[in-house]
Structures are given as C-alpha cells and as structure tokens.
mmCIF file of C-alpha atoms in Angstrom:
data_model
loop_
_atom_site.group_PDB
_atom_site.id
_atom_site.type_symbol
_atom_site.label_atom_id
_atom_site.label_comp_id
_atom_site.label_asym_id
_atom_site.label_seq_id
_atom_site.Cartn_x
_atom_site.Cartn_y
_atom_site.Cartn_z
ATOM 1 C CA MET A 527 -2.887 16.099 -1.655
ATOM 2 C CA ILE A 528 -0.537 16.265 0.741
ATOM 3 C CA GLU A 529 -0.571 18.485 3.495
ATOM 4 C CA PHE A 530 1.221 18.293 7.284
ATOM 5 C CA ILE A 531 -0.460 20.948 9.802
ATOM 6 C CA ASP A 532 1.601 21.036 12.969
ATOM 7 C CA VAL A 533 3.043 17.864 13.082
ATOM 8 C CA SER A 534 5.451 16.584 15.360
ATOM 9 C CA LYS A 535 6.780 12.880 15.980
ATOM 10 C CA SER A 536 8.671 11.924 19.040
ATOM 11 C CA TYR A 537 10.512 8.838 20.016
ATOM 12 C CA SER A 538 11.712 7.278 23.283
ATOM 13 C CA ARG A 539 14.421 9.138 25.060
ATOM 14 C CA GLY A 540 13.369 12.342 24.154
ATOM 15 C CA VAL A 541 14.402 11.768 20.670
ATOM 16 C CA HIS A 542 11.976 14.422 18.266
ATOM 17 C CA ALA A 543 12.098 13.575 14.305
ATOM 18 C CA LEU A 544 9.551 15.966 13.403
ATOM 19 C CA HIS A 545 8.330 19.431 15.388
ATOM 20 C CA GLN A 546 5.727 21.155 14.033
ATOM 21 C CA ALA A 547 6.315 20.796 11.232
ATOM 22 C CA ASN A 548 3.967 22.666 8.225
ATOM 23 C CA PHE A 549 4.250 22.299 4.330
ATOM 24 C CA SER A 550 1.752 20.733 1.390
ATOM 25 C CA ILE A 551 1.987 19.077 -1.951
ATOM 26 C CA ASP A 552 -0.012 19.516 -4.605
ATOM 27 C CA ALA A 553 -1.212 16.617 -6.972
ATOM 28 C CA GLY A 554 1.349 16.062 -9.626
ATOM 29 C CA GLU A 555 4.440 17.926 -7.967
ATOM 30 C CA PHE A 556 7.841 16.961 -7.813
ATOM 31 C CA VAL A 557 9.584 17.552 -4.489
ATOM 32 C CA PHE A 558 12.583 17.141 -3.036
ATOM 33 C CA LEU A 559 13.342 15.969 0.785
ATOM 34 C CA ILE A 560 16.566 17.866 1.307
ATOM 35 C CA GLY A 561 18.484 17.280 5.193
ATOM 36 C CA GLU A 562 21.203 15.872 6.842
ATOM 37 C CA SER A 563 20.808 12.328 8.787
ATOM 38 C CA GLY A 564 18.329 12.539 11.559
ATOM 39 C CA ALA A 565 16.678 15.703 10.283
ATOM 40 C CA GLY A 566 13.168 13.582 9.664
ATOM 41 C CA LYS A 567 12.988 12.995 5.935
ATOM 42 C CA SER A 568 12.211 8.827 6.617
ATOM 43 C CA THR A 569 9.848 9.907 9.232
ATOM 44 C CA VAL A 570 7.721 11.920 6.686
ATOM 45 C CA ILE A 571 7.326 8.939 4.337
ATOM 46 C CA LYS A 572 6.637 6.653 7.748
ATOM 47 C CA LEU A 573 3.726 9.212 8.502
ATOM 48 C CA LEU A 574 2.405 9.388 4.947
ATOM 49 C CA THR A 575 2.213 5.119 4.950
ATOM 50 C CA CYS A 576 0.872 5.075 8.169
ATOM 51 C CA GLU A 577 3.891 3.340 9.723
ATOM 52 C CA GLU A 578 4.464 5.780 12.228
ATOM 53 C CA ARG A 579 1.499 7.902 13.974
ATOM 54 C CA PRO A 580 2.359 11.691 14.393
ATOM 55 C CA THR A 581 2.806 12.500 18.431
ATOM 56 C CA SER A 582 0.729 15.296 17.592
ATOM 57 C CA GLY A 583 -0.939 17.239 14.323
ATOM 58 C CA THR A 584 -2.518 16.153 11.144
ATOM 59 C CA VAL A 585 -1.424 14.520 8.660
ATOM 60 C CA VAL A 586 -3.374 14.571 5.687
ATOM 61 C CA LEU A 587 -3.613 12.561 2.083
ATOM 62 C CA ASP A 588 -5.975 13.362 -1.027
ATOM 63 C CA ASN A 589 -8.238 15.195 2.071
ATOM 64 C CA PHE A 590 -8.266 12.139 3.928
ATOM 65 C CA ASP A 591 -6.541 12.392 7.764
ATOM 66 C CA VAL A 592 -4.036 9.261 7.887
ATOM 67 C CA SER A 593 -2.247 10.289 11.487
ATOM 68 C CA ARG A 594 -5.863 8.657 12.592
ATOM 69 C CA MET A 595 -6.770 5.978 10.165
ATOM 70 C CA LYS A 596 -8.030 2.773 11.477
ATOM 71 C CA GLN A 597 -5.392 -0.132 11.042
ATOM 72 C CA LYS A 598 -7.108 -2.238 9.114
ATOM 73 C CA LEU A 599 -7.745 0.438 6.095
ATOM 74 C CA VAL A 600 -4.105 0.955 5.872
ATOM 75 C CA PRO A 601 -3.093 -1.553 3.284
ATOM 76 C CA TYR A 602 -5.787 0.067 0.771
ATOM 77 C CA LEU A 603 -4.132 3.103 1.483
ATOM 78 C CA ARG A 604 -0.776 1.473 0.705
ATOM 79 C CA ARG A 605 -1.956 0.306 -2.518
ATOM 80 C CA LYS A 606 -2.189 3.747 -4.377
ATOM 81 C CA ILE A 607 1.619 4.656 -2.845
ATOM 82 C CA GLY A 608 4.890 3.403 -4.495
ATOM 83 C CA LEU A 609 7.713 2.970 -2.355
ATOM 84 C CA ILE A 610 11.366 3.283 -4.071
ATOM 85 C CA PHE A 611 14.542 2.408 -0.800
ATOM 86 C CA GLN A 612 17.692 2.850 -1.160
ATOM 87 C CA ASP A 613 18.787 -0.946 -0.917
ATOM 88 C CA PHE A 614 16.584 -1.776 -3.638
ATOM 89 C CA ARG A 615 14.986 -4.429 -1.181
ATOM 90 C CA LEU A 616 14.466 -7.120 -4.277
ATOM 91 C CA ILE A 617 13.586 -10.588 -3.426
ATOM 92 C CA ASP A 618 17.060 -12.694 -4.306
ATOM 93 C CA SER A 619 15.059 -15.695 -5.003
ATOM 94 C CA LYS A 620 12.434 -14.128 -8.376
ATOM 95 C CA THR A 621 13.489 -13.000 -11.210
ATOM 96 C CA VAL A 622 13.185 -9.267 -12.507
ATOM 97 C CA TYR A 623 9.788 -10.244 -13.821
ATOM 98 C CA GLU A 624 8.641 -12.082 -11.056
ATOM 99 C CA ASN A 625 9.739 -9.023 -8.278
ATOM 100 C CA VAL A 626 7.645 -6.848 -10.277
ATOM 101 C CA ALA A 627 4.984 -9.607 -10.753
ATOM 102 C CA PHE A 628 4.745 -9.963 -6.838
ATOM 103 C CA ALA A 629 3.691 -6.577 -6.463
ATOM 104 C CA MET A 630 0.626 -6.964 -8.482
ATOM 105 C CA GLU A 631 0.026 -10.291 -6.662
ATOM 106 C CA ILE A 632 -0.693 -9.036 -3.409
ATOM 107 C CA VAL A 633 -3.102 -6.749 -4.228
ATOM 108 C CA GLY A 634 -4.974 -9.545 -6.189
ATOM 109 C CA ALA A 635 -4.540 -8.313 -9.849
ATOM 110 C CA PRO A 636 -5.785 -10.789 -12.390
ATOM 111 C CA VAL A 637 -3.142 -12.908 -13.896
ATOM 112 C CA ASP A 638 -4.037 -11.386 -17.769
ATOM 113 C CA VAL A 639 -3.424 -7.672 -16.268
ATOM 114 C CA ILE A 640 0.064 -8.763 -14.684
ATOM 115 C CA GLU A 641 1.191 -10.540 -18.411
ATOM 116 C CA ARG A 642 0.351 -7.144 -19.559
ATOM 117 C CA ARG A 643 1.258 -4.425 -17.075
ATOM 118 C CA VAL A 644 4.862 -6.282 -15.999
ATOM 119 C CA PRO A 645 6.545 -6.088 -19.574
ATOM 120 C CA MET A 646 4.921 -2.826 -20.078
ATOM 121 C CA VAL A 647 6.838 -1.261 -17.137
ATOM 122 C CA LEU A 648 9.896 -2.915 -17.764
ATOM 123 C CA SER A 649 9.798 -1.333 -21.129
ATOM 124 C CA VAL A 650 9.394 1.837 -19.282
ATOM 125 C CA VAL A 651 12.755 1.521 -17.375
ATOM 126 C CA GLY A 652 14.531 0.342 -20.099
ATOM 127 C CA LEU A 653 14.905 -3.698 -18.725
ATOM 128 C CA ARG A 654 12.813 -5.708 -20.960
ATOM 129 C CA ASN A 655 14.736 -7.848 -22.439
ATOM 130 C CA LYS A 656 16.268 -8.491 -18.839
ATOM 131 C CA GLY A 657 12.850 -10.180 -17.498
ATOM 132 C CA ASP A 658 14.723 -13.655 -16.671
ATOM 133 C CA PHE A 659 17.571 -12.342 -15.018
ATOM 134 C CA TYR A 660 18.759 -12.988 -11.443
ATOM 135 C CA PRO A 661 19.059 -9.670 -9.135
ATOM 136 C CA SER A 662 22.363 -10.809 -7.913
ATOM 137 C CA GLU A 663 22.947 -10.558 -12.126
ATOM 138 C CA LEU A 664 21.937 -6.706 -12.238
ATOM 139 C CA SER A 665 24.237 -3.882 -11.540
ATOM 140 C CA GLY A 666 23.285 -1.494 -9.112
ATOM 141 C CA GLY A 667 21.505 1.030 -11.249
ATOM 142 C CA GLU A 668 19.828 -1.737 -13.018
ATOM 143 C CA ALA A 669 18.273 -3.139 -9.585
ATOM 144 C CA GLN A 670 17.049 0.277 -8.309
ATOM 145 C CA ARG A 671 15.520 0.236 -12.059
ATOM 146 C CA VAL A 672 13.569 -2.642 -11.292
ATOM 147 C CA GLY A 673 12.628 -1.296 -7.688
ATOM 148 C CA VAL A 674 11.284 2.101 -9.698
ATOM 149 C CA ALA A 675 9.224 -0.367 -12.282
ATOM 150 C CA ARG A 676 7.970 -2.329 -8.998
ATOM 151 C CA ALA A 677 6.972 1.626 -7.744
ATOM 152 C CA MET A 678 4.704 2.098 -10.539
ATOM 153 C CA VAL A 679 3.487 -1.168 -11.680
ATOM 154 C CA ASN A 680 0.173 -0.328 -9.887
ATOM 155 C CA ASN A 681 -0.878 2.898 -10.763
ATOM 156 C CA PRO A 682 0.218 5.297 -7.650
ATOM 157 C CA ARG A 683 -0.977 8.334 -7.878
ATOM 158 C CA LEU A 684 2.076 8.748 -4.911
ATOM 159 C CA ILE A 685 5.736 7.692 -5.588
ATOM 160 C CA LEU A 686 7.877 8.265 -2.154
ATOM 161 C CA ALA A 687 11.750 7.621 -2.955
ATOM 162 C CA ASP A 688 13.803 7.283 -0.103
ATOM 163 C CA GLU A 689 17.836 7.845 -0.938
ATOM 164 C CA PRO A 690 16.816 6.073 -4.512
ATOM 165 C CA THR A 691 20.520 6.965 -5.292
ATOM 166 C CA GLY A 692 22.555 6.436 -2.454
ATOM 167 C CA ASN A 693 24.166 3.412 -3.579
ATOM 168 C CA LEU A 694 24.593 4.513 -7.192
ATOM 169 C CA ASP A 695 27.402 6.250 -9.017
ATOM 170 C CA ARG A 696 26.673 9.513 -10.720
ATOM 171 C CA GLU A 697 25.680 8.337 -14.036
ATOM 172 C CA ASN A 698 22.956 6.010 -12.625
ATOM 173 C CA GLY A 699 21.738 8.034 -10.261
ATOM 174 C CA GLU A 700 21.335 11.487 -12.803
ATOM 175 C CA ALA A 701 19.388 8.085 -14.974
ATOM 176 C CA ILE A 702 16.798 7.083 -11.735
ATOM 177 C CA MET A 703 16.143 10.799 -11.258
ATOM 178 C CA ALA A 704 15.156 11.547 -14.910
ATOM 179 C CA LEU A 705 13.497 8.073 -14.841
ATOM 180 C CA LEU A 706 11.225 9.848 -12.030
ATOM 181 C CA ASP A 707 10.797 12.926 -13.815
ATOM 182 C CA GLU A 708 9.334 11.073 -17.007
ATOM 183 C CA ILE A 709 6.937 9.385 -14.314
ATOM 184 C CA ASN A 710 6.276 12.944 -12.710
ATOM 185 C CA ARG A 711 5.317 14.265 -16.223
ATOM 186 C CA ALA A 712 2.959 11.742 -16.959
ATOM 187 C CA GLY A 713 1.254 12.935 -13.854
ATOM 188 C CA THR A 714 2.350 11.289 -10.721
ATOM 189 C CA THR A 715 3.337 13.101 -7.686
ATOM 190 C CA VAL A 716 6.796 12.538 -6.372
ATOM 191 C CA ILE A 717 8.642 13.113 -3.137
ATOM 192 C CA ALA A 718 12.142 11.783 -3.249
ATOM 193 C CA CYS A 719 14.726 12.219 -0.447
ATOM 194 C CA THR A 720 18.154 12.801 -1.143
ATOM 195 C CA HIS A 721 21.157 13.952 -0.062
ATOM 196 C CA ASP A 722 22.763 14.481 -3.782
ATOM 197 C CA LEU A 723 22.984 18.738 -3.783
ATOM 198 C CA ALA A 724 23.993 18.308 -6.723
ATOM 199 C CA THR A 725 21.288 16.541 -8.349
ATOM 200 C CA VAL A 726 18.207 18.720 -6.965
ATOM 201 C CA LYS A 727 20.049 21.820 -8.731
ATOM 202 C CA LYS A 728 20.408 20.543 -11.851
ATOM 203 C CA MET A 729 16.876 19.251 -11.758
ATOM 204 C CA ASN A 730 15.081 22.561 -10.805
ATOM 205 C CA LYS A 731 12.255 21.503 -8.566
ATOM 206 C CA ARG A 732 10.621 22.775 -5.349
ATOM 207 C CA VAL A 733 12.926 21.955 -2.091
ATOM 208 C CA ILE A 734 11.611 21.350 1.129
ATOM 209 C CA GLU A 735 14.862 20.931 3.711
ATOM 210 C CA LEU A 736 14.317 19.728 7.121
ATOM 211 C CA ARG A 737 16.675 20.508 9.988
ATOM 212 C CA ASN A 738 16.292 18.657 13.590
ATOM 213 C CA GLY A 739 12.974 18.332 12.698
ATOM 214 C CA ARG A 740 12.078 21.757 11.660
ATOM 215 C CA VAL A 741 11.368 22.970 7.973
ATOM 216 C CA THR A 742 13.980 25.764 7.139
ATOM 217 C CA ARG A 743 13.404 25.836 3.885
ATOM 218 C CA ASP A 744 10.606 25.451 1.199
ATOM 219 C CA ASP A 745 11.610 26.990 -2.391
ATOM 220 C CA PRO A 746 9.525 26.882 -5.671
ATOM 221 C CA PRO A 747 11.018 25.569 -8.734
ATOM 222 C CA ARG A 748 12.956 28.037 -10.584
ATOM 223 C CA VAL A 749 13.286 26.959 -14.133
ATOM 224 C CA GLU A 750 11.313 24.439 -16.229
ATOM 225 C CA GLU A 751 14.010 21.985 -17.564
ATOM 226 C CA ASP A 752 13.666 18.685 -19.771
ATOM 227 C CA PHE A 753 15.961 17.117 -17.291
ATOM 228 C CA SER A 754 15.462 13.141 -18.634
ATOM 229 C CA LYS A 755 17.555 14.474 -22.086
ATOM 230 C CA ASN A 756 20.491 13.293 -19.487
ATOM 231 C CA PHE A 757 18.654 9.377 -18.864
ATOM 232 C CA VAL A 758 20.577 8.637 -22.916
ATOM 233 C CA SER A 759 20.416 5.039 -22.666
ATOM 234 C CA VAL A 760 16.680 4.497 -22.711
ATOM 235 C CA LYS A 761 15.443 7.872 -23.559
ATOM 236 C CA PRO A 762 14.331 7.051 -26.937
ATOM 237 C CA GLN A 763 12.157 4.103 -25.764
ATOM 238 C CA VAL A 764 10.948 5.974 -22.851
ATOM 239 C CA SER A 765 8.420 8.394 -24.246
ATOM 240 C CA GLU A 766 6.498 5.982 -26.276
ATOM 241 C CA GLU A 767 6.891 3.656 -23.913
ATOM 242 C CA MET A 768 4.964 5.820 -21.083
ATOM 243 C CA ARG A 769 2.433 6.952 -23.442
ATOM 244 C CA ARG A 770 1.079 3.228 -23.696
ATOM 245 C CA LEU A 771 1.903 2.934 -20.062
ATOM 246 C CA MET A 772 -0.879 6.112 -19.442
ATOM 247 C CA GLU A 773 -3.027 4.791 -21.629
ATOM 248 C CA ASP A 774 -3.538 1.364 -19.846
ATOM 249 C CA ASN A 775 -3.533 3.155 -16.409
ATOM 250 C CA GLN A 776 -6.447 5.011 -17.928
ATOM 251 C CA ALA A 777 -8.297 2.000 -19.107
ATOM 252 C CA GLN A 778 -7.204 0.238 -15.513
ATOM 253 C CA THR A 779 -8.894 3.386 -13.910
ATOM 254 C CA SER A 780 -12.162 3.114 -15.577
ATOM 255 C CA ASP A 781 -12.280 -0.572 -14.375
ATOM 256 C CA PHE A 782 -11.920 -0.068 -11.254
ATOM 257 C CA ASN A 783 -14.351 2.917 -11.106
ATOM 258 C CA ASN A 784 -16.789 0.449 -12.536
ATOM 259 C CA SER A 785 -16.314 -2.011 -10.123
ATOM 260 C CA LEU A 786 -16.833 0.861 -7.050
ATOM 261 C CA ARG A 787 -20.053 1.476 -9.513
ATOM 262 C CA SER A 788 -21.225 -2.072 -9.171
ATOM 263 C CA GLN A 789 -20.097 -2.593 -5.459
ATOM 264 C CA TYR A 790 -21.602 0.614 -3.739
ATOM 265 C CA ALA A 791 -23.824 2.262 -5.803
ATOM 266 C CA PRO A 792 -28.078 1.274 -4.695
ATOM 267 C CA LYS A 793 -29.372 -0.795 -6.672
ATOM 268 C CA HIS A 794 -32.186 1.644 -7.318
ATOM 269 C CA ASP A 795 -30.132 4.630 -8.537
ATOM 270 C CA GLN A 796 -27.110 3.105 -10.430
ATOM 271 C CA LYS A 797 -26.327 5.636 -12.911
ATOM 272 C CA GLU A 798 -23.916 6.051 -15.141
ATOM 273 C CA ASP A 799 -22.209 8.921 -13.527
ATOM 274 C CA TRP A 800 -23.038 7.748 -9.964
ATOM 275 C CA THR A 801 -19.794 8.117 -7.825
ATOM 276 C CA PRO A 802 -19.339 7.040 -4.149
ATOM 277 C CA SER A 803 -19.905 9.354 -1.458
ATOM 278 C CA LEU A 804 -16.643 10.871 0.378
ATOM 279 C CA LYS A 805 -16.644 12.006 3.950
ATOM 280 C CA PRO A 806 -13.149 14.030 3.823
ATOM 281 C CA LEU A 807 -12.131 16.752 6.710
ATOM 282 C CA GLU A 808 -13.918 19.590 4.634
ATOM 283 C CA ALA A 809 -14.450 19.874 1.067
ATOM 284 C CA SER A 810 -14.415 16.753 -1.670
ATOM 285 C CA SER A 811 -11.518 16.870 -3.809
ATOM 286 C CA PRO A 812 -13.011 17.147 -7.762
ATOM 287 C CA ASP A 813 -10.145 14.898 -8.413
ATOM 288 C CA SER A 814 -10.153 12.042 -5.568
ATOM 289 C CA ASP A 815 -9.126 8.914 -6.170
ATOM 290 C CA PRO A 816 -12.019 6.428 -6.022
ATOM 291 C CA ALA A 817 -9.231 4.212 -4.567
ATOM 292 C CA LEU A 818 -9.009 6.212 -1.541
ATOM 293 C CA ASP A 819 -12.456 6.395 -0.808
ATOM 294 C CA ILE A 820 -12.283 5.437 2.819
ATOM 295 C CA SER A 821 -15.552 6.344 3.815
ATOM 296 C CA ALA A 822 -17.242 3.479 1.373
ATOM 297 C CA LEU A 823 -14.898 1.049 2.920
ATOM 298 C CA GLU A 824 -15.066 1.494 5.986
ATOM 299 C CA LYS A 825 -18.530 1.123 5.408
ATOM 300 C CA ARG A 826 -18.382 -2.050 3.549
ATOM 301 C CA ILE A 827 -15.993 -4.000 5.503
ATOM 302 C CA ALA A 828 -18.397 -2.818 9.094
ATOM 303 C CA GLU A 829 -21.418 -4.358 6.516
ATOM 304 C CA ASP A 830 -19.684 -7.747 5.845
ATOM 305 C CA SER A 831 -18.631 -7.947 9.903
ATOM 306 C CA ASP A 832 -22.237 -7.217 11.163
ATOM 307 C CA ARG A 833 -23.705 -9.717 8.187
ATOM 308 C CA ARG A 834 -21.243 -12.390 9.701
ATOM 309 C CA LYS A 835 -23.005 -11.901 13.067
ATOM 310 C CA ARG A 836 -26.346 -12.138 11.885
ATOM 311 C CA ARG A 837 -25.728 -15.238 10.184
ATOM 312 C CA VAL A 838 -28.098 -18.458 11.777
ATOM 313 C CA LYS A 839 -26.391 -21.321 11.475
ATOM 314 C CA PRO A 840 -28.403 -24.214 10.046
ATOM 315 C CA GLN A 841 -30.707 -26.443 12.214
ATOM 316 C CA VAL A 842 -30.188 -30.253 11.752
ATOM 317 C CA MET A 843 -33.384 -32.204 12.708
ATOM 318 C CA ARG A 844 -32.390 -35.291 14.789
ATOM 319 C CA PRO A 845 -35.001 -37.420 16.017
ATOM 320 C CA LYS A 846 -37.187 -37.554 19.166
ATOM 321 C CA THR A 847 -36.384 -39.693 21.739
ATOM 322 C CA HIS A 848 -37.403 -40.674 25.431
ATOM 323 C CA PRO A 849 -35.922 -39.137 28.195
ATOM 324 C CA HIS A 850 -35.480 -42.938 29.543
ATOM 325 C CA GLY A 851 -34.272 -44.653 26.501
ATOM 326 C CA LYS A 852 -35.561 -45.969 23.290
ATOM 327 C CA HIS A 853 -38.800 -47.322 24.426
ATOM 328 C CA GLY A 854 -39.541 -45.595 27.932
ATOM 329 C CA GLN A 855 -36.986 -48.128 30.027
ATOM 330 C CA ARG A 856 -34.159 -46.452 32.054
ATOM 331 C CA PRO A 857 -31.123 -46.960 31.150
ATOM 332 C CA PRO A 858 -29.063 -49.412 33.627
ATOM 333 C CA ASP A 859 -27.437 -47.911 36.816
ATOM 334 C CA ARG A 860 -23.249 -48.502 35.287
ATOM 335 C CA VAL A 861 -22.111 -46.617 38.419
ATOM 336 C CA GLY A 862 -23.594 -49.312 40.695
ATOM 337 C CA GLU A 863 -22.383 -51.777 38.457
ATOM 338 C CA LYS A 864 -19.149 -51.143 38.906
ATOM 339 C CA LEU A 865 -19.563 -50.281 42.763
ATOM 340 C CA ASP A 866 -20.908 -54.268 42.795
ATOM 341 C CA GLN A 867 -17.500 -55.524 40.694
ATOM 342 C CA THR A 868 -15.006 -53.315 43.188
ATOM 343 C CA GLN A 869 -16.641 -55.252 45.927
ATOM 344 C CA LYS A 870 -16.339 -58.621 44.774
ATOM 345 C CA LEU A 871 -12.672 -57.893 44.100
ATOM 346 C CA GLN A 872 -12.078 -56.691 47.489
ATOM 347 C CA GLU A 873 -14.275 -60.250 49.134
ATOM 348 C CA GLU A 874 -11.628 -62.042 46.692
ATOM 349 C CA LYS A 875 -8.385 -60.837 48.338
ATOM 350 C CA ILE A 876 -9.720 -60.792 51.966
ATOM 351 C CA TYR A 877 -10.936 -64.193 51.764
#
C-alpha cells in the first residue's frame, strides 16, 4: 500500500529531514514510527498527505506516485486518509457531534449519511452521550477520542497519528492506542508516530526507527497480542459497535462503487462487474480503492474543463439598424455643436 523508494527531503539552510529512506507498508498493517525529535517522523506524514514534496525519490500510496501528483487531485487523496494530531485540533465553537460531522460536510456527504454515521462512530470511541459537549468541557483523553472519531468517520483506508498520546497520561494514552488497535483489526492501516517506547513494546507491532533522517531499524511484530484489553472503559461496547460500523462501511463503499460506475462506465457497456481503468506505476492492485482512481478523476476534470471551453454563448437577436440612424439620416454633429457653443461664450466675454 505504501512504499518509500530512496526518498530524501531537504529544507532551507541544509536541513536534511530524510535521507534515502526505503521502506514499504502493506495494507492492514499497524506500524510505529519512532525516533527523537527532528528524526523525520512528521516529514513522513507530510509526504504521505502531499503537504510536502520529496526533494528526490518516490512516494507510492496505493500504487500511485503521490510525490508527483497534481495539486488539484490532492483533495481526493486526502479524503481516504484520517489524521490524528497531538494537540487534538478541535473547533472550540462546535460541539463534539459537530466537530465529527464537519469532517463529513467538507467532503460533501449527504445529511442522512452524516446523521447515521456520526452517532455510530461516537459509540465506537465511547462518547455517544457527550455529543452535545464542547471541547472545553472534555478531558484530554476524551478530546483525543473525538480526534480519533473524526479521523475514522469517512471510512479511511489509512490513519496517520502524529504523537496521539503526547499530551495524555499513561492510562488515557493506552486507551487511545487500544482504540487504534481495534480500528486496525477492522482492516484500516495505521501509522503512529510516538515517543512512548513503553507502549510500543507492550503492543508488539512493527517498528520503524528513524535517526537523523535515515531508517536505522525495521522490526516486525514479535507476538500477536490483544492489547485492546487495556481499554477497559469502553471495551464491552467496542466490538459490537465496530461490527456495525464495518457493515456501514461496506454499504458506503458499495454505494460509492455504483456511483463511479454510473459516472465513468461507457454507456454502451455498463456491466455489473465494470471497474474503472487504472494506470498505476506498475500493476494494478486487486484491492485498489476506487476512491483513489486518480487517472479516472484526472480524465473527468480534463473533460469538464474542455467542455467549458467549447461552450458557445447564446446569440441575442438584435434589430437591424441603418448605419446613419433609424431612417437613414445622418445623426447630428454633436462635436460641432459644442464648438459653436464654446465660441459664443468666448465672444460674449470679449464684448
């Protein structure tokens, strides 16, 4: 799903955030990015979301070279990525429900879909009864759960968590990590940047360590362990609510596929098994997400642009008029009249 091929990123004044980084992450993996401050962890996230572009090398996401993606296609890519921040980044003037719903509103989700999914996602994170609360009325752990709900409400294939437990105590930090583990078990790829080495060891997931912009360690998971047992506060509800959310995700994906078929499939050959043609770097992945069908989206945008250019303005019928006036008479010489009036005024002043 994700591949970094000799990726380097340099900033001004000779600062090297990444230097020939090489690693790959499969769909459905849970990966920790660890390292000291300035090691390059946040740069990896910015490269995946196209917030930054690599100085050299190739960044591949779902078989597409996002390092050279056109800027107008970046919003379509970001719709399938959920972001979790260390400082929560909630809108203080909106309630918990409105903060989560806003993530769906900006991608144009229908109102009925928003009203169905937001309570479902809040139930998964254990905040269904606090939908009317404002961020100032929440604890740090609850605010971060809202951030997790906002990241997963649009059914992303990838969740990027940048220090999700940095501002939390140990208990709340473990609860957030257990929740991310539950989301990962439902099929979502999770990449978490963290300094919390104790939690990293306890979860036994794959670990990629960065040091001075270089990949110095890439350890696979040692033991499969159900770390979600530490999420005691909402553990009895997580599995059932997650199952309902997964069913809704499948229905939503099916609706999206049908929409793509109606938009992109040739009218003379709209078969039930039609899928949009992909032009990836090498071979098309069998489980590629239609939402990241960049070639089809780019083609559609180009066609719309050409259609607007070819659009002909309607002609307005005007009555024909004679070049010298309505009845063929030459219009009066207004300039001559002005000159005569000026001359008369000057003569009056003289005499």
